[in-house]
Each structure stands twice: as C-alpha cells, then as structure tokens.
CSV table of C-alpha atoms in Angstrom, one decimal:
chain,number,residue,atom,x,y,z
A,10,TYR,CA,131.5,82.6,-61.1
A,11,ILE,CA,131.7,82.0,-64.8
A,12,MET,CA,129.8,85.2,-65.5
A,13,ALA,CA,132.2,87.1,-63.2
A,14,MET,CA,135.2,85.7,-65.0
A,15,THR,CA,133.6,86.6,-68.4
A,16,SER,CA,133.0,90.2,-67.4
A,17,GLN,CA,136.5,90.4,-66.0
A,18,SER,CA,138.2,89.1,-69.1
A,19,SER,CA,136.0,91.4,-71.3
A,20,CYS,CA,137.3,94.4,-69.2
A,21,PHE,CA,140.9,93.4,-69.9
A,22,SER,CA,140.3,92.9,-73.6
A,23,MET,CA,138.6,96.2,-74.2
A,24,SER,CA,139.8,97.4,-77.6
A,25,ASN,CA,141.6,100.7,-78.2
A,26,HIS,CA,138.6,101.8,-80.2
A,27,THR,CA,136.2,101.3,-77.3
A,28,LYS,CA,138.6,103.0,-74.9
A,29,GLU,CA,138.7,106.0,-77.2
A,30,ARG,CA,134.9,106.1,-77.4
A,31,VAL,CA,134.7,106.0,-73.6
A,32,THR,CA,137.2,108.8,-73.3
A,33,MET,CA,135.3,110.8,-75.9
A,34,ALA,CA,132.0,110.3,-74.0
A,35,LYS,CA,133.7,111.4,-70.7
A,36,VAL,CA,135.2,114.5,-72.2
A,37,THR,CA,131.9,115.4,-74.0
A,38,LEU,CA,129.9,115.1,-70.7
A,39,GLU,CA,132.4,116.9,-68.6
A,40,ASN,CA,132.5,119.8,-71.1
A,41,PHE,CA,128.8,119.9,-71.4
A,42,TYR,CA,128.2,120.4,-67.7
A,43,SER,CA,131.1,122.7,-67.1
A,44,ASN,CA,129.9,124.9,-69.9
A,45,LEU,CA,126.4,125.0,-68.4
A,46,ILE,CA,127.7,126.2,-65.1
A,47,ALA,CA,130.1,128.7,-66.7
A,48,GLN,CA,127.3,130.1,-68.9
A,49,HIS,CA,125.0,130.5,-65.9
A,50,GLU,CA,127.8,132.3,-63.9
A,51,GLU,CA,128.6,134.6,-66.9
A,52,ARG,CA,125.0,135.5,-67.3
A,53,GLU,CA,124.7,136.3,-63.6
A,54,MET,CA,127.9,138.5,-63.8
A,55,ARG,CA,126.5,140.4,-66.8
A,56,GLN,CA,123.3,141.1,-64.9
A,57,GLN,CA,125.2,142.3,-61.8
A,58,LYS,CA,127.4,144.5,-63.9
A,59,LEU,CA,124.4,146.1,-65.5
A,60,GLU,CA,122.8,146.8,-62.1
A,61,LYS,CA,126.1,148.3,-60.8
A,62,VAL,CA,126.4,150.6,-63.8
A,63,MET,CA,122.8,151.7,-63.5
A,64,ASP,CA,123.3,152.5,-59.8
A,65,GLN,CA,126.4,154.5,-60.6
A,66,GLU,CA,124.5,156.5,-63.2
A,67,GLY,CA,121.7,157.1,-60.8
A,68,LEU,CA,118.9,156.1,-63.3
A,69,ALA,CA,115.2,156.4,-62.5
A,70,ASP,CA,113.2,153.2,-62.0
A,71,GLU,CA,111.5,153.5,-65.4
A,72,GLU,CA,114.9,153.9,-67.2
A,73,LYS,CA,116.3,150.9,-65.2
A,74,ARG,CA,113.3,148.8,-66.3
A,75,MET,CA,113.9,149.7,-70.0
A,76,ARG,CA,117.6,148.8,-69.7
A,77,ARG,CA,116.8,145.5,-68.0
A,78,SER,CA,114.3,144.7,-70.8
A,79,GLN,CA,116.9,145.5,-73.5
A,80,HIS,CA,119.5,143.4,-71.7
A,81,ALA,CA,117.1,140.5,-71.5
A,82,ARG,CA,116.5,140.7,-75.2
A,83,LYS,CA,120.3,140.6,-75.8
A,84,GLU,CA,120.6,137.5,-73.6
A,85,THR,CA,117.8,135.8,-75.5
A,86,GLU,CA,119.5,136.7,-78.8
A,87,PHE,CA,122.9,135.5,-77.5
A,88,LEU,CA,121.4,132.0,-76.6
A,89,ARG,CA,119.8,131.8,-80.1
A,90,LEU,CA,123.0,132.8,-81.9
A,91,LYS,CA,125.1,130.5,-79.7
A,92,ARG,CA,123.1,127.6,-81.1
A,93,THR,CA,123.9,128.6,-84.7
A,94,ARG,CA,126.9,126.9,-86.2
A,95,LEU,CA,129.6,129.3,-87.1
A,96,GLY,CA,131.9,128.6,-90.0
A,97,LEU,CA,134.2,130.0,-92.7
A,98,GLU,CA,131.2,130.9,-94.8
A,99,ASP,CA,130.2,133.5,-92.2
A,100,PHE,CA,133.4,135.6,-92.9
A,101,GLU,CA,134.8,137.3,-95.9
A,102,SER,CA,138.6,137.2,-96.2
A,103,LEU,CA,140.0,140.6,-96.9
A,104,LYS,CA,143.8,140.2,-96.7
A,105,VAL,CA,146.6,138.1,-95.3
A,106,ILE,CA,148.3,140.1,-92.5
A,107,GLY,CA,150.6,137.4,-90.9
A,108,ARG,CA,152.2,134.1,-91.7
A,109,GLY,CA,154.1,131.5,-89.8
A,110,ALA,CA,155.0,127.8,-90.1
A,111,PHE,CA,151.8,126.5,-88.6
A,112,GLY,CA,149.3,128.8,-90.3
A,113,GLU,CA,148.4,132.4,-91.0
A,114,VAL,CA,146.5,135.5,-89.8
A,115,ARG,CA,143.9,137.1,-92.1
A,116,LEU,CA,141.9,140.3,-91.8
A,117,VAL,CA,138.2,139.2,-92.2
A,118,GLN,CA,134.8,140.7,-92.1
A,119,LYS,CA,131.8,139.0,-90.5
A,120,LYS,CA,129.1,139.1,-93.3
A,121,ASP,CA,126.0,139.7,-91.1
A,122,THR,CA,127.4,142.5,-88.8
A,123,GLY,CA,130.1,144.0,-91.0
A,124,HIS,CA,132.6,143.8,-88.1
A,125,VAL,CA,136.3,143.4,-88.9
A,126,TYR,CA,138.4,140.8,-87.1
A,127,ALA,CA,141.8,139.1,-87.3
A,128,MET,CA,141.3,135.4,-88.1
A,129,LYS,CA,144.1,133.2,-86.8
A,130,ILE,CA,144.2,129.9,-88.8
A,131,ARG,CA,146.0,126.9,-87.5
A,132,LYS,CA,146.5,124.0,-90.0
A,133,ALA,CA,145.2,120.8,-88.3
A,134,ASP,CA,147.7,118.6,-90.2
A,135,MET,CA,150.6,120.6,-88.8
A,136,LEU,CA,149.7,119.8,-85.2
A,137,GLU,CA,151.8,117.2,-83.4
A,138,LYS,CA,150.2,115.3,-80.5
A,139,GLU,CA,151.9,117.3,-77.8
A,140,GLN,CA,150.8,120.6,-79.4
A,141,VAL,CA,147.1,119.8,-78.7
A,142,GLY,CA,147.7,120.8,-75.1
A,143,HIS,CA,148.9,124.3,-75.8
A,144,ILE,CA,146.3,124.9,-78.6
A,145,ARG,CA,143.7,124.3,-76.0
A,146,ALA,CA,145.6,126.4,-73.5
A,147,GLU,CA,145.6,129.3,-76.0
A,148,ARG,CA,141.9,129.0,-76.5
A,149,ASP,CA,141.2,128.7,-72.7
A,150,ILE,CA,143.3,131.7,-71.7
A,151,LEU,CA,141.7,133.9,-74.4
A,152,VAL,CA,138.3,132.9,-73.0
A,153,GLU,CA,139.4,133.5,-69.4
A,154,ALA,CA,141.5,136.6,-69.8
A,155,ASP,CA,138.9,139.3,-70.4
A,156,SER,CA,141.5,142.1,-69.9
A,157,LEU,CA,142.6,145.3,-71.5
A,158,TRP,CA,146.1,143.8,-71.7
A,159,VAL,CA,145.2,140.6,-73.7
A,160,VAL,CA,143.9,140.4,-77.3
A,161,LYS,CA,140.2,139.7,-77.1
A,162,MET,CA,138.9,136.5,-78.7
A,163,PHE,CA,135.3,136.6,-80.0
A,164,TYR,CA,134.8,133.2,-81.6
A,165,SER,CA,136.6,129.9,-82.1
A,166,PHE,CA,135.6,127.0,-84.4
A,167,GLN,CA,137.1,124.3,-86.5
A,168,ASP,CA,136.5,122.4,-89.7
A,169,LYS,CA,138.3,119.3,-91.2
A,170,MET,CA,141.2,121.5,-92.4
A,171,ASN,CA,141.9,124.0,-89.8
A,172,LEU,CA,141.3,125.5,-86.3
A,173,TYR,CA,140.1,129.1,-86.3
A,174,LEU,CA,140.4,131.8,-83.7
A,175,ILE,CA,138.5,135.0,-84.5
A,176,MET,CA,140.3,137.8,-82.6
A,177,GLU,CA,139.9,141.6,-82.3
A,178,PHE,CA,141.9,143.2,-85.1
A,179,LEU,CA,144.7,145.5,-83.7
A,180,PRO,CA,145.6,147.9,-86.5
A,181,GLY,CA,148.8,149.1,-84.9
A,182,GLY,CA,150.8,146.0,-86.0
A,183,ASP,CA,153.3,144.3,-83.7
A,184,MET,CA,156.5,145.3,-81.8
A,185,MET,CA,158.7,143.3,-84.2
A,186,THR,CA,157.6,145.4,-87.1
A,187,LEU,CA,158.0,148.6,-85.1
A,188,LEU,CA,161.5,147.7,-84.1
A,189,MET,CA,162.4,146.8,-87.6
A,190,LYS,CA,161.3,150.3,-88.8
A,191,LYS,CA,163.3,152.1,-86.1
A,192,ASP,CA,167.0,151.7,-85.5
A,193,THR,CA,166.5,152.0,-81.7
A,194,LEU,CA,163.9,153.4,-79.4
A,195,SER,CA,164.6,156.3,-77.0
A,196,GLU,CA,164.7,155.5,-73.2
A,197,GLU,CA,161.4,157.3,-72.8
A,198,ALA,CA,159.7,155.2,-75.4
A,199,THR,CA,161.3,152.0,-74.0
A,200,GLN,CA,160.1,152.9,-70.5
A,201,PHE,CA,156.5,153.2,-71.9
A,202,TYR,CA,156.5,149.9,-73.8
A,203,ILE,CA,158.3,147.9,-71.1
A,204,ALA,CA,156.0,149.4,-68.3
A,205,GLU,CA,152.9,148.4,-70.3
A,206,THR,CA,154.3,144.9,-71.0
A,207,VAL,CA,155.0,144.5,-67.2
A,208,LEU,CA,151.3,145.1,-66.5
A,209,ALA,CA,150.2,142.8,-69.4
A,210,ILE,CA,152.5,139.9,-68.2
A,211,ASP,CA,151.4,140.4,-64.6
A,212,SER,CA,147.7,140.2,-65.7
A,213,ILE,CA,148.1,136.7,-67.1
A,214,HIS,CA,150.4,135.6,-64.2
A,215,GLN,CA,147.5,136.6,-61.9
A,216,LEU,CA,145.3,134.1,-63.8
A,217,GLY,CA,147.8,131.4,-63.1
A,218,PHE,CA,149.3,131.3,-66.6
A,219,ILE,CA,153.0,131.5,-67.7
A,220,HIS,CA,153.3,132.9,-71.2
A,221,ARG,CA,156.7,131.4,-72.0
A,222,ASP,CA,156.9,133.0,-75.4
A,223,ILE,CA,157.2,136.7,-74.7
A,224,LYS,CA,158.9,138.3,-77.8
A,225,PRO,CA,158.3,141.4,-79.9
A,226,ASP,CA,156.1,139.4,-82.4
A,227,ASN,CA,153.6,138.7,-79.6
A,228,LEU,CA,153.3,142.3,-78.4
A,229,LEU,CA,150.6,143.8,-80.5
A,230,LEU,CA,149.6,147.5,-80.7
A,231,ASP,CA,146.0,148.7,-80.7
A,232,SER,CA,144.7,151.7,-82.7
A,233,ARG,CA,146.1,154.1,-80.1
A,234,GLY,CA,149.5,152.4,-79.9
A,235,HIS,CA,149.0,150.6,-76.6
A,236,VAL,CA,150.3,147.1,-75.9
A,237,LYS,CA,148.2,143.9,-75.9
A,238,LEU,CA,149.6,140.4,-75.4
A,239,SER,CA,148.9,137.7,-78.0
A,240,ASP,CA,149.8,134.1,-78.9
A,241,PHE,CA,149.2,132.0,-75.9
A,242,GLY,CA,150.0,128.8,-77.8
A,243,LEU,CA,152.9,128.0,-75.4
A,244,CYS,CA,151.2,128.5,-72.1
A,245,THR,CA,151.5,124.8,-71.5
A,246,GLY,CA,153.3,122.0,-73.2
A,247,LEU,CA,156.4,122.2,-75.2
A,248,LYS,CA,157.0,123.7,-78.7
A,249,ARG,CA,159.9,123.1,-81.1
A,250,ALA,CA,161.4,126.4,-80.2
A,251,HIS,CA,161.7,125.3,-76.6
A,252,ARG,CA,163.2,121.9,-77.3
A,253,THR,CA,166.8,121.9,-76.4
A,254,GLU,CA,167.8,119.3,-79.0
A,255,PHE,CA,167.1,121.8,-81.8
A,256,TYR,CA,170.0,123.9,-80.7
A,257,LYS,CA,172.3,121.3,-78.9
A,258,ASN,CA,173.9,119.9,-82.0
A,259,LEU,CA,176.8,122.4,-81.8
A,260,ASN,CA,179.3,119.8,-83.2
A,261,HIS,CA,177.5,120.0,-86.5
A,262,SER,CA,177.4,123.8,-86.8
A,263,LEU,CA,180.5,125.4,-88.2
A,264,PRO,CA,182.0,128.3,-86.2
A,265,SER,CA,180.5,130.8,-88.7
A,266,ASP,CA,179.8,133.3,-85.9
A,267,LEU,CA,183.4,134.6,-85.9
A,268,THR,CA,182.5,137.2,-88.6
A,269,PHE,CA,179.4,138.2,-86.6
A,270,GLN,CA,181.4,138.7,-83.4
A,271,ASN,CA,183.8,141.1,-85.2
A,272,MET,CA,181.0,143.3,-86.5
A,273,ASN,CA,180.2,146.6,-84.9
A,274,SER,CA,176.8,147.2,-83.4
A,275,LYS,CA,175.4,148.9,-86.5
A,276,ARG,CA,176.4,146.0,-88.7
A,277,LYS,CA,175.0,143.5,-86.1
A,278,ALA,CA,171.7,145.4,-86.1
A,279,GLU,CA,171.5,145.3,-89.9
A,280,THR,CA,172.3,141.6,-90.1
A,281,TRP,CA,169.7,140.9,-87.3
A,282,LYS,CA,167.0,142.8,-89.1
A,283,ARG,CA,167.7,141.2,-92.4
A,284,ASN,CA,167.3,137.7,-90.9
A,285,ARG,CA,164.6,138.5,-88.4
A,286,ARG,CA,161.6,138.0,-90.7
A,287,GLN,CA,162.8,134.5,-91.7
A,288,LEU,CA,163.2,133.5,-88.0
A,289,ALA,CA,159.6,134.6,-87.3
A,290,PHE,CA,158.3,132.3,-90.0
A,291,SER,CA,160.4,129.2,-89.4
A,292,THR,CA,159.2,126.1,-87.6
A,293,VAL,CA,162.2,126.0,-85.3
A,294,GLY,CA,161.8,129.6,-84.2
A,295,THR,CA,164.6,131.5,-82.4
A,296,PRO,CA,165.9,130.9,-78.9
A,297,ASP,CA,166.8,134.6,-78.6
A,298,TYR,CA,164.1,135.5,-76.0
A,299,ILE,CA,163.9,132.2,-74.1
A,300,ALA,CA,165.2,132.0,-70.6
A,301,PRO,CA,168.0,129.5,-69.9
A,302,GLU,CA,166.0,127.6,-67.3
A,303,VAL,CA,163.3,126.8,-69.9
A,304,PHE,CA,165.9,124.8,-71.8
A,305,MET,CA,166.9,122.9,-68.6
A,306,GLN,CA,165.0,119.8,-67.6
A,307,ASN,CA,164.6,120.8,-63.9
A,308,GLY,CA,161.6,123.1,-64.2
A,309,TYR,CA,160.9,126.8,-64.3
A,310,ASN,CA,158.3,129.2,-63.2
A,311,LYS,CA,156.7,132.5,-64.2
A,312,LEU,CA,160.0,134.3,-63.8
A,313,CYS,CA,161.0,133.1,-67.3
A,314,ASP,CA,158.7,135.8,-68.7
A,315,TRP,CA,160.6,138.5,-67.0
A,316,TRP,CA,163.9,137.3,-68.5
A,317,SER,CA,162.3,137.6,-72.0
A,318,LEU,CA,161.2,141.1,-71.2
A,319,GLY,CA,164.8,142.0,-70.3
A,320,VAL,CA,166.0,140.7,-73.7
A,321,ILE,CA,163.3,142.8,-75.5
A,322,MET,CA,164.3,145.9,-73.5
A,323,TYR,CA,168.0,145.4,-74.6
A,324,GLU,CA,166.8,145.0,-78.2
A,325,MET,CA,164.8,148.3,-78.0
A,326,LEU,CA,167.8,150.3,-76.8
A,327,ILE,CA,170.7,148.6,-78.6
A,328,GLY,CA,169.0,147.6,-81.9
A,329,TYR,CA,169.4,143.8,-81.7
A,330,PRO,CA,169.0,141.2,-78.8
A,331,PRO,CA,172.0,140.4,-76.6
A,332,PHE,CA,172.5,136.8,-77.8
A,333,CYS,CA,171.8,137.1,-81.5
A,334,SER,CA,174.1,135.1,-83.8
A,335,GLU,CA,174.4,133.7,-87.2
A,336,THR,CA,172.8,130.4,-86.2
A,337,PRO,CA,170.1,129.3,-83.7
A,338,GLN,CA,172.7,126.8,-82.2
A,339,GLU,CA,175.1,129.7,-81.5
A,340,THR,CA,172.3,131.8,-80.0
A,341,TYR,CA,171.4,128.9,-77.8
A,342,ARG,CA,175.0,128.5,-76.6
A,343,LYS,CA,175.2,132.3,-75.8
A,344,VAL,CA,171.9,132.1,-73.8
A,345,MET,CA,173.2,129.2,-71.8
A,346,ASN,CA,176.5,131.1,-71.2
A,347,TRP,CA,174.8,134.5,-70.5
A,348,ARG,CA,177.2,135.4,-67.7
A,349,GLU,CA,180.0,135.8,-70.3
A,350,THR,CA,177.9,136.8,-73.4
A,351,LEU,CA,175.5,139.5,-72.0
A,352,ILE,CA,177.6,142.6,-72.7
A,353,PHE,CA,176.7,146.2,-73.7
A,354,PRO,CA,178.4,147.6,-76.8
A,355,PRO,CA,180.3,150.8,-75.8
A,356,GLU,CA,179.4,152.5,-79.0
A,357,VAL,CA,175.7,152.5,-78.1
A,358,PRO,CA,175.5,154.5,-74.8
A,359,ILE,CA,172.5,153.8,-72.5
A,360,SER,CA,171.8,155.0,-69.0
A,361,GLU,CA,173.0,153.1,-65.9
A,362,LYS,CA,169.4,152.7,-64.8
A,363,ALA,CA,168.5,150.9,-68.0
A,364,LYS,CA,171.6,148.7,-67.8
A,365,ASP,CA,170.8,147.8,-64.2
A,366,LEU,CA,167.2,146.8,-65.0
A,367,ILE,CA,168.2,144.7,-68.0
A,368,LEU,CA,170.7,142.9,-65.7
A,369,ARG,CA,168.0,142.4,-63.0
A,370,PHE,CA,165.8,140.8,-65.6
A,371,CYS,CA,168.5,138.7,-67.3
A,372,CYS,CA,170.1,136.9,-64.3
A,373,GLU,CA,169.7,133.7,-62.2
A,374,GLU,CA,166.1,132.9,-61.3
A,375,GLU,CA,166.6,133.3,-57.6
A,376,HIS,CA,168.0,136.8,-58.0
A,377,ARG,CA,165.7,137.9,-60.8
A,378,ILE,CA,163.5,141.0,-60.3
A,379,GLY,CA,159.9,140.1,-59.9
A,380,ALA,CA,160.7,137.0,-57.8
A,381,VAL,CA,159.2,138.6,-54.7
A,382,ALA,CA,156.3,140.5,-56.4
A,383,VAL,CA,155.5,142.6,-59.5
A,384,GLU,CA,155.7,145.7,-57.3
A,385,GLU,CA,159.5,145.1,-57.1
A,386,ILE,CA,159.6,145.7,-60.9
A,387,LYS,CA,157.2,148.6,-60.9
A,388,ALA,CA,159.3,150.4,-58.2
A,389,ASN,CA,162.6,150.1,-60.2
A,390,PRO,CA,164.3,153.5,-60.7
A,391,PHE,CA,164.1,153.0,-64.5
A,392,PHE,CA,160.3,153.4,-64.3
A,393,GLU,CA,160.4,156.7,-62.3
A,394,GLY,CA,157.5,158.9,-63.1
A,395,VAL,CA,155.3,156.1,-64.6
A,396,ASP,CA,151.6,156.4,-63.7
A,397,TYR,CA,150.7,152.7,-63.9
A,398,ASP,CA,147.0,153.3,-63.0
A,399,HIS,CA,146.4,155.6,-66.0
A,400,ILE,CA,149.1,154.5,-68.5
A,401,ARG,CA,146.5,153.1,-71.0
A,402,GLU,CA,144.6,156.4,-71.0
A,403,ARG,CA,147.6,158.5,-71.8
A,404,PRO,CA,148.9,159.0,-75.4
A,405,ALA,CA,151.3,156.1,-76.4
A,406,ALA,CA,155.0,156.8,-76.8
A,407,ILE,CA,154.8,156.4,-80.6
A,408,PRO,CA,151.4,157.4,-82.0
A,409,ILE,CA,149.8,155.1,-84.6
A,410,GLU,CA,148.3,156.4,-87.8
A,411,ILE,CA,145.0,154.7,-88.6
A,412,LYS,CA,143.0,155.8,-91.7
A,413,SER,CA,140.2,153.2,-91.3
A,414,ILE,CA,139.1,150.2,-89.2
A,415,ASP,CA,140.6,147.9,-91.8
A,416,ASP,CA,143.8,149.8,-92.3
A,417,THR,CA,146.7,147.3,-92.7
A,418,SER,CA,149.5,149.7,-93.4
A,419,ASN,CA,151.3,148.7,-90.1
A,420,PHE,CA,151.5,145.1,-91.4
A,421,ASP,CA,153.8,143.5,-94.0
A,422,GLU,CA,152.4,142.6,-97.4
A,423,PHE,CA,151.8,138.8,-97.9
A,424,PRO,CA,150.8,137.1,-101.1
A,425,ASP,CA,147.5,135.1,-100.9
A,426,SER,CA,147.7,131.4,-100.1
A,427,ASP,CA,145.5,128.3,-100.5
A,428,ILE,CA,145.2,127.6,-96.7
A,429,LEU,CA,141.4,127.9,-97.0
A,430,THR,CA,141.2,125.7,-100.1
A,431,PRO,CA,140.0,122.1,-99.1
A,432,THR,CA,142.3,119.2,-100.0
A,433,ALA,CA,141.4,115.6,-99.6
A,434,ALA,CA,142.6,114.1,-96.3
A,435,PRO,CA,142.2,110.5,-95.1
A,436,GLU,CA,138.8,110.2,-93.4
A,437,ALA,CA,140.3,108.1,-90.5
A,438,ASP,CA,142.8,110.9,-89.7
A,439,LEU,CA,140.1,113.5,-89.5
A,440,LYS,CA,137.9,111.4,-87.2
A,441,ASN,CA,140.8,110.7,-84.8
A,442,LYS,CA,141.7,114.4,-84.7
A,443,ASP,CA,138.2,115.6,-84.2
A,444,TRP,CA,137.4,114.6,-80.7
A,445,VAL,CA,140.7,116.0,-79.3
A,446,PHE,CA,139.3,119.5,-80.0
A,447,ILE,CA,135.8,118.9,-78.5
A,448,ASN,CA,134.6,122.2,-76.9
A,449,TYR,CA,137.0,124.2,-79.1
A,450,THR,CA,134.0,126.2,-80.3
A,451,TYR,CA,133.5,129.5,-78.4
A,452,LYS,CA,131.3,132.6,-78.9
A,453,ARG,CA,131.8,135.8,-76.8
A,454,PHE,CA,128.7,137.7,-75.7
A,455,GLU,CA,129.8,141.1,-77.0
A,456,GLY,CA,130.8,139.5,-80.4
A,457,LEU,CA,127.4,138.0,-81.1
A,458,THR,CA,125.1,140.7,-79.7
A,459,ALA,CA,126.9,143.8,-81.2
A,460,ARG,CA,125.9,144.8,-84.7
A,461,GLY,CA,127.0,147.5,-87.0
A,462,ALA,CA,126.5,148.5,-90.6
A,463,ILE,CA,129.3,147.8,-93.1
A,464,PRO,CA,131.2,151.1,-93.6
A,465,SER,CA,130.9,152.3,-97.2
A,466,TYR,CA,134.6,152.6,-97.7
A,467,MET,CA,135.0,148.9,-96.8
A,468,LYS,CA,132.6,147.8,-99.5
A,469,SER,CA,134.8,149.3,-102.2
A,470,SER,CA,138.1,148.3,-100.6
A,471,LYS,CA,137.7,144.5,-100.6
A,472,ARG,CA,140.8,142.7,-101.6
C-alpha cells in the first residue's frame, strides 16, 4: 500500500523537465519508425516506377538487368549519403535573392555536385511558439507534394541559428516582381497564369492542404515561365498577417485614405507599386489577398484560396488589388466590407467574362466558384480554349530570358547580410528549441544521387 502511494505521488510530482524528456523520447521514437516505413515505401515505389518505364520502353532483358543494377547502386549511395550530416559548410552562398521579416532566400551551390539551389533561411529566434506548427507543415507539404506545380525541396536541416530549406532554384522570379514590371497584363496572359494557378492550388487541395497565403509573392516562375507554388508556412496555424487584432484598431488609424480614394486608377497603381516591396518585407504583412472568413473566428475551408486567386486576377487586369489602401487597417476594413468596396474602375475596361469570374471568386463562401469541385472553375467561360492537360508543355504567356542556370536578373538586388554569422545565444534557449524540430532534416533521392560538374562560367561568376 505504501509503495503504491509512493509511486502514485511520484507520478503527480513529475517535473516539467521530466515531462519534456518523455515527450521528446515519444516524438523521437514515433518519427524513427514512421521514417523507416516511409523510406521502405518510397524505395518500393522507385523500383516499381523503374520497372514500368522499362516496360514502356520495351527494353531487352540484358538492358533491364543493367538498369536494375545501376538503380541498386544509386539506392545504396542514397542510404550512405542520407547518413552523412548535411550543413551550411556543404553549400557556397552566391547571392541574396529574397528577404523578409523572418529570414531570407539565397542562391547557393552545393560544393560536391556543383548543383545550384535556392536556400530558404528562417531565423530560429524569430519563431514564436505557434509558428512551429506551420514551419513543420511547410516542410511536410514540400516532402509530400512531389508535383510539377509545387517548388521541389531537396534537403532541410538546422543549426543553432537557423532552419534551412534547400529548394529548387526557379530563375523566372515571382509574380509580384512581374506585376511590378508591367502596368497590367492582357486578358490572354491573365487567363494563362490564373489557369495554371488553378491547377497548382488544386494539386495541394488534393493532398488535403489549404495554402491560406496565395499571393503574387508565392507564385514563382520556372525557367520557361510556368507557375509553381511556394511558401507553405501558413498551411496550418496562424500567422501575424492572419491575426485580426493587427488590423482591428481602426480607432487609432487616422482617415488618411481619403486622398487615396480620390486618386484615379493610374495614381492608385503607382502608389500601390511604390509601397508593395515594403509590405512584402514587413512582419505584419498585408491583408490584401486574405479572404474575409479567415479573419472571422468561426472557421474556413479550402475555398479561402480561391478568394485570394480572384484578388490576384483583379490585380493582373487592373494594376492594383481591389482593397488596397494607405494602411493595413483600412485594407482590412475594405476586405470585411467587400460588398461595397469591390468595384471596377470605369477607366480600365475589362471583359464581362473577366469581371464575372472575379466576382465568382470574391463572394460569400457558399456561393463561391469551386465550392462544388475544381471542374466548376475550369469550365468557366473566361478559360475558354485552355488545354489544361498540356498547359505546362506549351510556351508561357510571357517568355523568361535565362542566360545561365544561376541567372538572377529576374530578382531584386539585395545587399548581403549577417544572417549566417553565428552570434552567442543562451544555451538553455537553444536546447529548448532543438527538440521541437526533431525530424526536420530531410534529403530527397534525386538531390543526393544526381551529380554534375560545376559549369565553367559559374566558377568565375561567384559573388
């Protein structure tokens, strides 16, 4: 009896430190075994894919045997390379190509293979507790979504300073930069980009994810000018840009929007473009593309991504988004009152088909296009003539000029920063943070087994 009482009281008095160690052990074991199963399944799938390709090519038995032998060597190399610890020292930083409040993106080269990647660096000390969830979601969707429509992730790892995602480098830049270069896009170009983005959004919806942060900054363009989705940091959890209280303090914001309201569309577009870069880099972000129901506390679903697409379509055709204002608070107010504020300026004529589709995207959830199925969107008259099955194989609406695989001419210039320079951090903080990101490390089969010589022009063009 005394022993039972003792063990019972010791259960109740378990320290927080012990609880954390127990949780850590549980997470480690769960991840270890789920990884083993996933690796086995992936290996089986790669083998099946090889057999299918060989059958389609009608190879002779001897050729098949050679291919299987080559594949087995690759698998062995993959297992060996997976065990090697990947870190910053394996990459050479070439140039900063993007910057935001929580980190930056660099063009890097892997020293052993010479391959060029985009390295996304997230500062660990900028992460709030509730952000951990969507940092993990971003890594998980990038591992899961092996799709033509999603930016491919090859590796992920961490050190005491930062979390790192090594992504494919898309030299076409992003839609935000393209829209800032052009006043407006033609309806033909808009049809192409919106149709591709419909397919991209649908591809992640089919995996069970909601993106929640569809905006031009997150629509990247590959070397041929086709769309790929990026930045899945908001697939779960909340971010500052989605927290209503950031925009609700309307009492404190002066009605500075009066001058903005009286501007014509040309002046509005100029003002929008002047402030746009700053909005992209701020911690608060902009509510311009966020669906009204996301701000409400009573839930939302994947339809919020279609609202965002409607806002982007408006911006492509008109030159600025429908709710843009002088302040984020005023933008938030306009989004919430969209029935009164979503208007088309008469001086920028667009077709009735285009207007109708924008209004089908930007409306109440229950009436929104796509509520039934994605086919409802694809069949809309605005997309007449679009060949969805072959759209990625056709030339893009606006061709991309690429001079080399490390061409960064479609990106802004950024001064270098000290994000990769170690600074002293309290040891306790680092230990506490570390276990939260257990299993953050990832290595993709194609990334580790593909090799290539460093192109000669790259050796001389290091920055």
